[in-house]
mmCIF file of C-alpha atoms in Angstrom:
data_model
loop_
_atom_site.group_PDB
_atom_site.id
_atom_site.type_symbol
_atom_site.label_atom_id
_atom_site.label_comp_id
_atom_site.label_asym_id
_atom_site.label_seq_id
_atom_site.Cartn_x
_atom_site.Cartn_y
_atom_site.Cartn_z
ATOM 1 C CA MET A 1358 -149.078 -126.764 99.886
ATOM 2 C CA VAL A 1359 -150.003 -123.973 97.470
ATOM 3 C CA ALA A 1360 -147.596 -124.433 94.553
ATOM 4 C CA ALA A 1361 -149.352 -122.629 91.737
ATOM 5 C CA PRO A 1362 -148.951 -119.492 89.603
ATOM 6 C CA ASN A 1363 -148.588 -116.381 91.746
ATOM 7 C CA ARG A 1364 -152.114 -115.186 90.920
ATOM 8 C CA ALA A 1365 -153.516 -118.259 92.726
ATOM 9 C CA HIS A 1366 -151.492 -118.008 95.934
ATOM 10 C CA ALA A 1367 -153.849 -115.769 97.895
ATOM 11 C CA PRO A 1368 -157.179 -117.309 96.739
ATOM 12 C CA LEU A 1369 -156.039 -120.883 97.407
ATOM 13 C CA ALA A 1370 -154.432 -119.978 100.739
ATOM 14 C CA ARG A 1371 -157.601 -118.140 101.813
ATOM 15 C CA ALA A 1372 -159.743 -121.155 100.933
ATOM 16 C CA ALA A 1373 -157.479 -123.449 102.964
ATOM 17 C CA ILE A 1374 -157.522 -121.079 105.963
ATOM 18 C CA LYS A 1375 -161.322 -120.845 105.881
ATOM 19 C CA ALA A 1376 -161.456 -124.647 105.842
ATOM 20 C CA GLY A 1377 -159.250 -124.738 108.943
ATOM 21 C CA LEU A 1378 -156.306 -126.303 107.115
ATOM 22 C CA ALA A 1379 -152.676 -125.521 107.809
ATOM 23 C CA VAL A 1380 -151.131 -124.155 104.653
ATOM 24 C CA VAL A 1381 -147.693 -123.684 103.112
ATOM 25 C CA VAL A 1382 -147.685 -121.069 100.346
ATOM 26 C CA ASP A 1383 -144.941 -120.829 97.754
ATOM 27 C CA LYS A 1384 -143.237 -117.444 97.563
ATOM 28 C CA PRO A 1385 -144.411 -114.762 97.171
ATOM 29 C CA LEU A 1386 -147.200 -115.086 99.715
ATOM 30 C CA ALA A 1387 -149.417 -112.777 97.634
ATOM 31 C CA ALA A 1388 -149.278 -110.282 94.774
ATOM 32 C CA ASN A 1389 -148.956 -107.333 97.169
ATOM 33 C CA ALA A 1390 -148.449 -106.557 100.842
ATOM 34 C CA ALA A 1391 -152.091 -105.645 101.561
ATOM 35 C CA GLU A 1392 -153.265 -109.042 100.315
ATOM 36 C CA GLY A 1393 -150.544 -110.842 102.256
ATOM 37 C CA ARG A 1394 -151.357 -108.901 105.416
ATOM 38 C CA GLU A 1395 -154.997 -109.951 105.159
ATOM 39 C CA LEU A 1396 -154.032 -113.617 104.782
ATOM 40 C CA ALA A 1397 -151.794 -113.432 107.854
ATOM 41 C CA ARG A 1398 -154.632 -111.816 109.826
ATOM 42 C CA GLU A 1399 -157.158 -114.478 108.791
ATOM 43 C CA ALA A 1400 -154.778 -117.301 109.707
ATOM 44 C CA ARG A 1401 -154.033 -115.743 113.095
ATOM 45 C CA GLU A 1402 -157.721 -115.201 113.913
ATOM 46 C CA ARG A 1403 -158.644 -118.773 112.942
ATOM 47 C CA GLY A 1404 -155.656 -120.314 114.712
ATOM 48 C CA VAL A 1405 -154.379 -121.896 111.489
ATOM 49 C CA MET A 1406 -150.681 -122.355 110.717
ATOM 50 C CA LEU A 1407 -149.608 -120.303 107.708
ATOM 51 C CA THR A 1408 -146.050 -120.275 106.425
ATOM 52 C CA VAL A 1409 -144.224 -119.372 103.225
ATOM 53 C CA PHE A 1410 -141.803 -121.555 101.271
ATOM 54 C CA GLN A 1411 -138.701 -119.377 101.473
ATOM 55 C CA ASN A 1412 -136.400 -122.350 101.026
ATOM 56 C CA ARG A 1413 -133.410 -120.162 100.163
ATOM 57 C CA ARG A 1414 -133.009 -119.413 103.867
ATOM 58 C CA TRP A 1415 -131.488 -122.899 103.968
ATOM 59 C CA ASP A 1416 -129.017 -122.408 101.118
ATOM 60 C CA GLY A 1417 -125.489 -123.233 102.194
ATOM 61 C CA ASP A 1418 -124.107 -119.820 101.245
ATOM 62 C CA PHE A 1419 -126.814 -117.997 103.235
ATOM 63 C CA LEU A 1420 -126.189 -120.226 106.261
ATOM 64 C CA THR A 1421 -122.465 -119.478 105.913
ATOM 65 C CA VAL A 1422 -123.075 -115.725 106.006
ATOM 66 C CA GLN A 1423 -125.224 -116.213 109.114
ATOM 67 C CA ARG A 1424 -122.351 -118.082 110.741
ATOM 68 C CA LEU A 1425 -119.826 -115.394 109.818
ATOM 69 C CA LEU A 1426 -122.098 -112.709 111.267
ATOM 70 C CA THR A 1427 -122.527 -114.689 114.487
ATOM 71 C CA ASP A 1428 -118.745 -115.112 114.713
ATOM 72 C CA GLN A 1429 -118.229 -111.399 113.939
ATOM 73 C CA ALA A 1430 -115.686 -112.463 111.316
ATOM 74 C CA LEU A 1431 -116.447 -109.458 109.104
ATOM 75 C CA GLY A 1432 -116.684 -106.763 111.747
ATOM 76 C CA ARG A 1433 -119.452 -104.238 111.179
ATOM 77 C CA VAL A 1434 -121.156 -105.029 107.886
ATOM 78 C CA LEU A 1435 -121.307 -102.069 105.512
ATOM 79 C CA ARG A 1436 -122.721 -103.572 102.338
ATOM 80 C CA PHE A 1437 -124.334 -106.844 101.325
ATOM 81 C CA GLU A 1438 -124.349 -107.792 97.632
ATOM 82 C CA SER A 1439 -126.473 -110.699 96.453
ATOM 83 C CA ARG A 1440 -127.221 -111.998 92.956
ATOM 84 C CA PHE A 1441 -129.366 -114.542 91.181
ATOM 85 C CA GLU A 1442 -128.293 -114.350 87.545
ATOM 86 C CA ARG A 1443 -129.174 -116.505 84.557
ATOM 87 C CA TRP A 1444 -128.537 -116.565 80.827
ATOM 88 C CA GLN A 1445 -131.932 -117.032 79.177
ATOM 89 C CA PRO A 1446 -131.916 -114.556 76.262
ATOM 90 C CA GLU A 1447 -135.205 -115.807 74.799
ATOM 91 C CA LEU A 1448 -138.653 -115.731 76.394
ATOM 92 C CA SER A 1449 -140.171 -119.046 77.462
ATOM 93 C CA GLY A 1450 -143.820 -118.004 77.176
ATOM 94 C CA GLY A 1451 -144.799 -118.917 80.744
ATOM 95 C CA TRP A 1452 -147.112 -117.049 83.124
ATOM 96 C CA ARG A 1453 -144.144 -115.402 84.854
ATOM 97 C CA GLU A 1454 -143.714 -113.293 81.704
ATOM 98 C CA LEU A 1455 -147.242 -111.826 81.790
ATOM 99 C CA ALA A 1456 -147.640 -108.191 82.750
ATOM 100 C CA THR A 1457 -151.072 -107.976 84.411
ATOM 101 C CA PRO A 1458 -150.681 -106.990 88.092
ATOM 102 C CA GLU A 1459 -152.559 -110.019 89.441
ATOM 103 C CA GLU A 1460 -150.004 -112.349 87.818
ATOM 104 C CA ALA A 1461 -147.170 -110.831 89.901
ATOM 105 C CA GLY A 1462 -144.826 -111.820 87.089
ATOM 106 C CA GLY A 1463 -141.256 -110.761 86.423
ATOM 107 C CA LEU A 1464 -137.996 -111.421 88.188
ATOM 108 C CA LEU A 1465 -138.712 -109.013 91.038
ATOM 109 C CA PHE A 1466 -141.446 -111.320 92.344
ATOM 110 C CA ASP A 1467 -139.601 -114.491 91.334
ATOM 111 C CA LEU A 1468 -135.914 -114.325 92.225
ATOM 112 C CA GLY A 1469 -136.364 -110.996 93.998
ATOM 113 C CA SER A 1470 -138.670 -112.631 96.544
ATOM 114 C CA HIS A 1471 -135.729 -114.759 97.655
ATOM 115 C CA LEU A 1472 -133.121 -112.004 97.566
ATOM 116 C CA VAL A 1473 -135.197 -109.516 99.544
ATOM 117 C CA ASP A 1474 -136.209 -112.173 102.084
ATOM 118 C CA GLN A 1475 -132.580 -113.163 102.643
ATOM 119 C CA ALA A 1476 -131.439 -109.560 103.057
ATOM 120 C CA LEU A 1477 -134.182 -108.783 105.570
ATOM 121 C CA ALA A 1478 -133.527 -112.012 107.478
ATOM 122 C CA LEU A 1479 -129.843 -111.121 107.800
ATOM 123 C CA PHE A 1480 -129.977 -107.386 108.486
ATOM 124 C CA GLY A 1481 -133.500 -106.546 109.599
ATOM 125 C CA PRO A 1482 -136.137 -104.170 108.237
ATOM 126 C CA ALA A 1483 -135.434 -101.734 105.428
ATOM 127 C CA ARG A 1484 -136.315 -98.058 105.638
ATOM 128 C CA GLN A 1485 -135.550 -97.098 102.029
ATOM 129 C CA VAL A 1486 -135.965 -98.902 98.710
ATOM 130 C CA TYR A 1487 -134.783 -97.982 95.234
ATOM 131 C CA ALA A 1488 -135.272 -100.093 92.118
ATOM 132 C CA GLU A 1489 -134.397 -100.318 88.441
ATOM 133 C CA LEU A 1490 -136.749 -102.828 86.797
ATOM 134 C CA ASP A 1491 -135.931 -103.344 83.118
ATOM 135 C CA ALA A 1492 -137.452 -105.535 80.389
ATOM 136 C CA ARG A 1493 -134.471 -106.286 78.149
ATOM 137 C CA ARG A 1494 -135.429 -109.254 75.977
ATOM 138 C CA PRO A 1495 -137.340 -108.737 72.725
ATOM 139 C CA GLY A 1496 -141.055 -108.934 73.481
ATOM 140 C CA ALA A 1497 -140.602 -108.898 77.266
ATOM 141 C CA GLN A 1498 -143.581 -107.424 79.151
ATOM 142 C CA VAL A 1499 -142.113 -107.637 82.668
ATOM 143 C CA ASP A 1500 -138.758 -107.092 84.313
ATOM 144 C CA ASP A 1501 -136.024 -109.551 83.411
ATOM 145 C CA ASP A 1502 -132.974 -107.507 84.462
ATOM 146 C CA SER A 1503 -133.355 -105.683 87.759
ATOM 147 C CA PHE A 1504 -131.408 -104.009 90.555
ATOM 148 C CA VAL A 1505 -132.859 -103.288 94.008
ATOM 149 C CA PRO A 1506 -130.858 -101.530 96.741
ATOM 150 C CA LEU A 1507 -132.224 -101.515 100.290
ATOM 151 C CA THR A 1508 -131.114 -99.337 103.185
ATOM 152 C CA HIS A 1509 -131.737 -101.215 106.423
ATOM 153 C CA ASP A 1510 -132.650 -99.617 109.735
ATOM 154 C CA ALA A 1511 -129.344 -100.991 111.025
ATOM 155 C CA GLY A 1512 -127.434 -98.937 108.425
ATOM 156 C CA VAL A 1513 -126.404 -101.838 106.174
ATOM 157 C CA ARG A 1514 -126.995 -101.315 102.465
ATOM 158 C CA SER A 1515 -128.093 -104.374 100.472
ATOM 159 C CA HIS A 1516 -127.529 -104.359 96.710
ATOM 160 C CA LEU A 1517 -129.618 -107.040 95.032
ATOM 161 C CA TRP A 1518 -129.381 -108.107 91.385
ATOM 162 C CA MET A 1519 -131.682 -110.463 89.470
ATOM 163 C CA SER A 1520 -131.269 -111.079 85.759
ATOM 164 C CA ALA A 1521 -132.142 -113.451 82.927
ATOM 165 C CA VAL A 1522 -129.678 -111.786 80.542
ATOM 166 C CA SER A 1523 -126.332 -112.216 82.320
ATOM 167 C CA ALA A 1524 -123.891 -113.752 79.857
ATOM 168 C CA GLN A 1525 -121.301 -113.873 82.652
ATOM 169 C CA PHE A 1526 -122.187 -114.103 86.312
ATOM 170 C CA GLY A 1527 -120.969 -111.948 89.168
ATOM 171 C CA PRO A 1528 -120.355 -113.300 92.668
ATOM 172 C CA ARG A 1529 -123.378 -114.928 94.244
ATOM 173 C CA LEU A 1530 -122.572 -113.060 97.476
ATOM 174 C CA ARG A 1531 -120.171 -110.312 98.472
ATOM 175 C CA VAL A 1532 -120.358 -109.101 102.064
ATOM 176 C CA LEU A 1533 -118.189 -106.121 102.945
ATOM 177 C CA GLY A 1534 -117.364 -105.436 106.580
ATOM 178 C CA ASP A 1535 -115.030 -102.970 108.271
ATOM 179 C CA ARG A 1536 -112.635 -105.791 109.164
ATOM 180 C CA ALA A 1537 -112.945 -108.270 106.307
ATOM 181 C CA ALA A 1538 -115.020 -109.327 103.314
ATOM 182 C CA TYR A 1539 -116.571 -112.597 102.191
ATOM 183 C CA VAL A 1540 -116.954 -113.374 98.479
ATOM 184 C CA LYS A 1541 -118.744 -116.449 97.161
ATOM 185 C CA TYR A 1542 -119.359 -117.578 93.579
ATOM 186 C CA GLY A 1543 -121.810 -120.208 92.362
ATOM 187 C CA LEU A 1544 -125.291 -121.304 93.371
ATOM 188 C CA ASP A 1545 -126.227 -123.606 96.222
ATOM 189 C CA VAL A 1546 -125.777 -127.262 95.246
ATOM 190 C CA GLN A 1547 -129.126 -128.642 96.453
ATOM 191 C CA GLU A 1548 -131.175 -128.094 93.280
ATOM 192 C CA GLU A 1549 -128.363 -129.668 91.278
ATOM 193 C CA SER A 1550 -128.349 -132.644 93.637
ATOM 194 C CA LEU A 1551 -132.119 -133.080 93.362
ATOM 195 C CA SER A 1552 -131.875 -133.114 89.563
ATOM 196 C CA GLU A 1553 -129.301 -135.907 89.894
ATOM 197 C CA GLY A 1554 -131.732 -137.987 91.943
ATOM 198 C CA LEU A 1555 -130.188 -137.445 95.366
ATOM 199 C CA LYS A 1556 -132.408 -136.960 98.410
ATOM 200 C CA PRO A 1557 -132.111 -134.732 101.477
ATOM 201 C CA GLY A 1558 -130.649 -136.574 104.429
ATOM 202 C CA GLU A 1559 -128.430 -138.828 102.338
ATOM 203 C CA PRO A 1560 -124.705 -138.789 103.202
ATOM 204 C CA GLY A 1561 -123.097 -135.634 101.870
ATOM 205 C CA TRP A 1562 -126.380 -133.871 101.167
ATOM 206 C CA GLY A 1563 -125.904 -130.127 100.743
ATOM 207 C CA GLU A 1564 -122.115 -130.371 100.982
ATOM 208 C CA GLU A 1565 -120.187 -128.181 98.566
ATOM 209 C CA PRO A 1566 -116.769 -129.184 97.137
ATOM 210 C CA GLU A 1567 -113.866 -127.204 98.541
ATOM 211 C CA GLU A 1568 -113.037 -125.552 95.217
ATOM 212 C CA ARG A 1569 -116.407 -123.781 95.371
ATOM 213 C CA TRP A 1570 -116.028 -122.448 98.907
ATOM 214 C CA GLY A 1571 -115.997 -118.672 99.363
ATOM 215 C CA LEU A 1572 -113.062 -116.485 100.354
ATOM 216 C CA LEU A 1573 -112.784 -114.542 103.613
ATOM 217 C CA GLY A 1574 -110.203 -111.868 104.337
ATOM 218 C CA VAL A 1575 -108.653 -108.620 103.146
ATOM 219 C CA GLY A 1576 -107.023 -108.058 99.745
ATOM 220 C CA GLU A 1577 -104.773 -111.002 98.887
ATOM 221 C CA ASN A 1578 -104.715 -112.170 102.514
ATOM 222 C CA VAL A 1579 -107.725 -114.486 102.189
ATOM 223 C CA GLN A 1580 -108.624 -118.037 103.104
ATOM 224 C CA ARG A 1581 -111.238 -120.459 101.864
ATOM 225 C CA VAL A 1582 -114.169 -120.813 104.224
ATOM 226 C CA ARG A 1583 -116.138 -124.037 104.303
ATOM 227 C CA THR A 1584 -119.678 -123.556 103.039
ATOM 228 C CA GLU A 1585 -122.287 -124.725 105.520
ATOM 229 C CA PRO A 1586 -124.237 -127.728 104.217
ATOM 230 C CA GLY A 1587 -127.474 -126.661 102.562
ATOM 231 C CA ALA A 1588 -130.544 -128.045 104.317
ATOM 232 C CA TYR A 1589 -133.884 -127.545 102.580
ATOM 233 C CA GLN A 1590 -135.253 -130.405 104.665
ATOM 234 C CA ARG A 1591 -135.125 -128.165 107.725
ATOM 235 C CA PHE A 1592 -138.022 -126.127 106.345
ATOM 236 C CA TYR A 1593 -140.217 -129.236 106.355
ATOM 237 C CA GLU A 1594 -138.944 -130.237 109.788
ATOM 238 C CA GLY A 1595 -140.057 -126.797 110.953
ATOM 239 C CA VAL A 1596 -143.515 -127.338 109.473
ATOM 240 C CA ALA A 1597 -143.790 -130.678 111.293
ATOM 241 C CA ALA A 1598 -142.715 -129.090 114.583
ATOM 242 C CA ALA A 1599 -145.270 -126.310 114.156
ATOM 243 C CA LEU A 1600 -148.096 -128.798 113.569
ATOM 244 C CA ARG A 1601 -147.121 -131.409 116.154
ATOM 245 C CA GLU A 1602 -145.564 -129.326 118.921
ATOM 246 C CA GLY A 1603 -146.993 -125.851 118.445
ATOM 247 C CA ALA A 1604 -143.603 -124.403 117.517
ATOM 248 C CA PRO A 1605 -143.440 -121.183 115.466
ATOM 249 C CA PRO A 1606 -143.677 -121.808 111.703
ATOM 250 C CA PRO A 1607 -140.333 -122.015 109.887
ATOM 251 C CA VAL A 1608 -141.122 -118.733 108.084
ATOM 252 C CA ASP A 1609 -143.394 -116.303 109.933
ATOM 253 C CA PRO A 1610 -146.020 -114.903 107.524
ATOM 254 C CA THR A 1611 -145.504 -111.419 108.972
ATOM 255 C CA GLU A 1612 -141.915 -111.600 107.701
ATOM 256 C CA ALA A 1613 -143.261 -112.469 104.260
ATOM 257 C CA VAL A 1614 -145.530 -109.407 104.456
ATOM 258 C CA THR A 1615 -142.526 -107.225 105.343
ATOM 259 C CA ALA A 1616 -140.744 -108.537 102.246
ATOM 260 C CA LEU A 1617 -143.839 -107.796 100.143
ATOM 261 C CA GLU A 1618 -143.800 -104.223 101.456
ATOM 262 C CA ALA A 1619 -140.268 -103.886 100.101
ATOM 263 C CA LEU A 1620 -141.303 -105.404 96.753
ATOM 264 C CA ASP A 1621 -144.276 -103.034 96.538
ATOM 265 C CA ALA A 1622 -141.959 -100.111 97.268
ATOM 266 C CA ALA A 1623 -139.548 -101.328 94.576
ATOM 267 C CA ARG A 1624 -142.309 -101.195 91.971
ATOM 268 C CA VAL A 1625 -143.212 -97.660 93.022
ATOM 269 C CA SER A 1626 -139.544 -96.644 92.933
ATOM 270 C CA ALA A 1627 -139.023 -98.005 89.428
ATOM 271 C CA ARG A 1628 -142.212 -96.402 88.138
ATOM 272 C CA GLU A 1629 -141.515 -92.982 89.668
ATOM 273 C CA ALA A 1630 -137.684 -93.019 89.510
ATOM 274 C CA ARG A 1631 -137.219 -92.168 93.180
ATOM 275 C CA VAL A 1632 -136.178 -93.608 96.523
ATOM 276 C CA VAL A 1633 -139.216 -94.838 98.496
ATOM 277 C CA GLU A 1634 -139.432 -94.637 102.271
ATOM 278 C CA ILE A 1635 -141.164 -97.586 103.980
#
């Protein structure tokens, strides 16, 4: 498992692949798409399992949206809004706040890696990317308040927010369809449960209290929808199945490269103040 600063992801993963070792790399897979693409190629040629720790695919709210899409409860989805917002008005001094390109610092590569991955997993590849990447806090060198819209090939528009300077939080998810909408506040409960000493697989793991469930419907005609239990353990079960049974890895590295292409395009968009085609 490569759990290190972003600058070390590609070098450590490459060393493991050359040694013939299966490797799990924390997100993002690499500092840019070209580097990630090369890692995926090397792993494929050497027959080594490579996967990326995109654990937020097993958040309860994300799993709930997947269920609603499968059930066609929203109709045709028009817009997907997704946020990871925090209130951290002062810098912490960590490596994520360094501006050199090899560090891959800033919220775009931190929280944005999750948001972009989720959007692509739900609605498929993006053809256009726009981005506003702002450094708001005094002394900030990298983005800490950012907005990234994607236009998917399927026509859905994803609006993604990531911020360290949100004194009040918006909805975690808002999914607008032509028949109904789903709105959900609050983060997945699994990190909170881990901090309390609970373990995956214990009774009630990943279950969210009813008062935190999202709302589905139109206008005032809405109902609470049970949040699917979060299940980070399923990522590790997928790794075990890949190693023991030859199953596909829980996160295909080519999907991680596709997400990196969107992140690369977002940086170009912010720098040049334009929509980028990918």
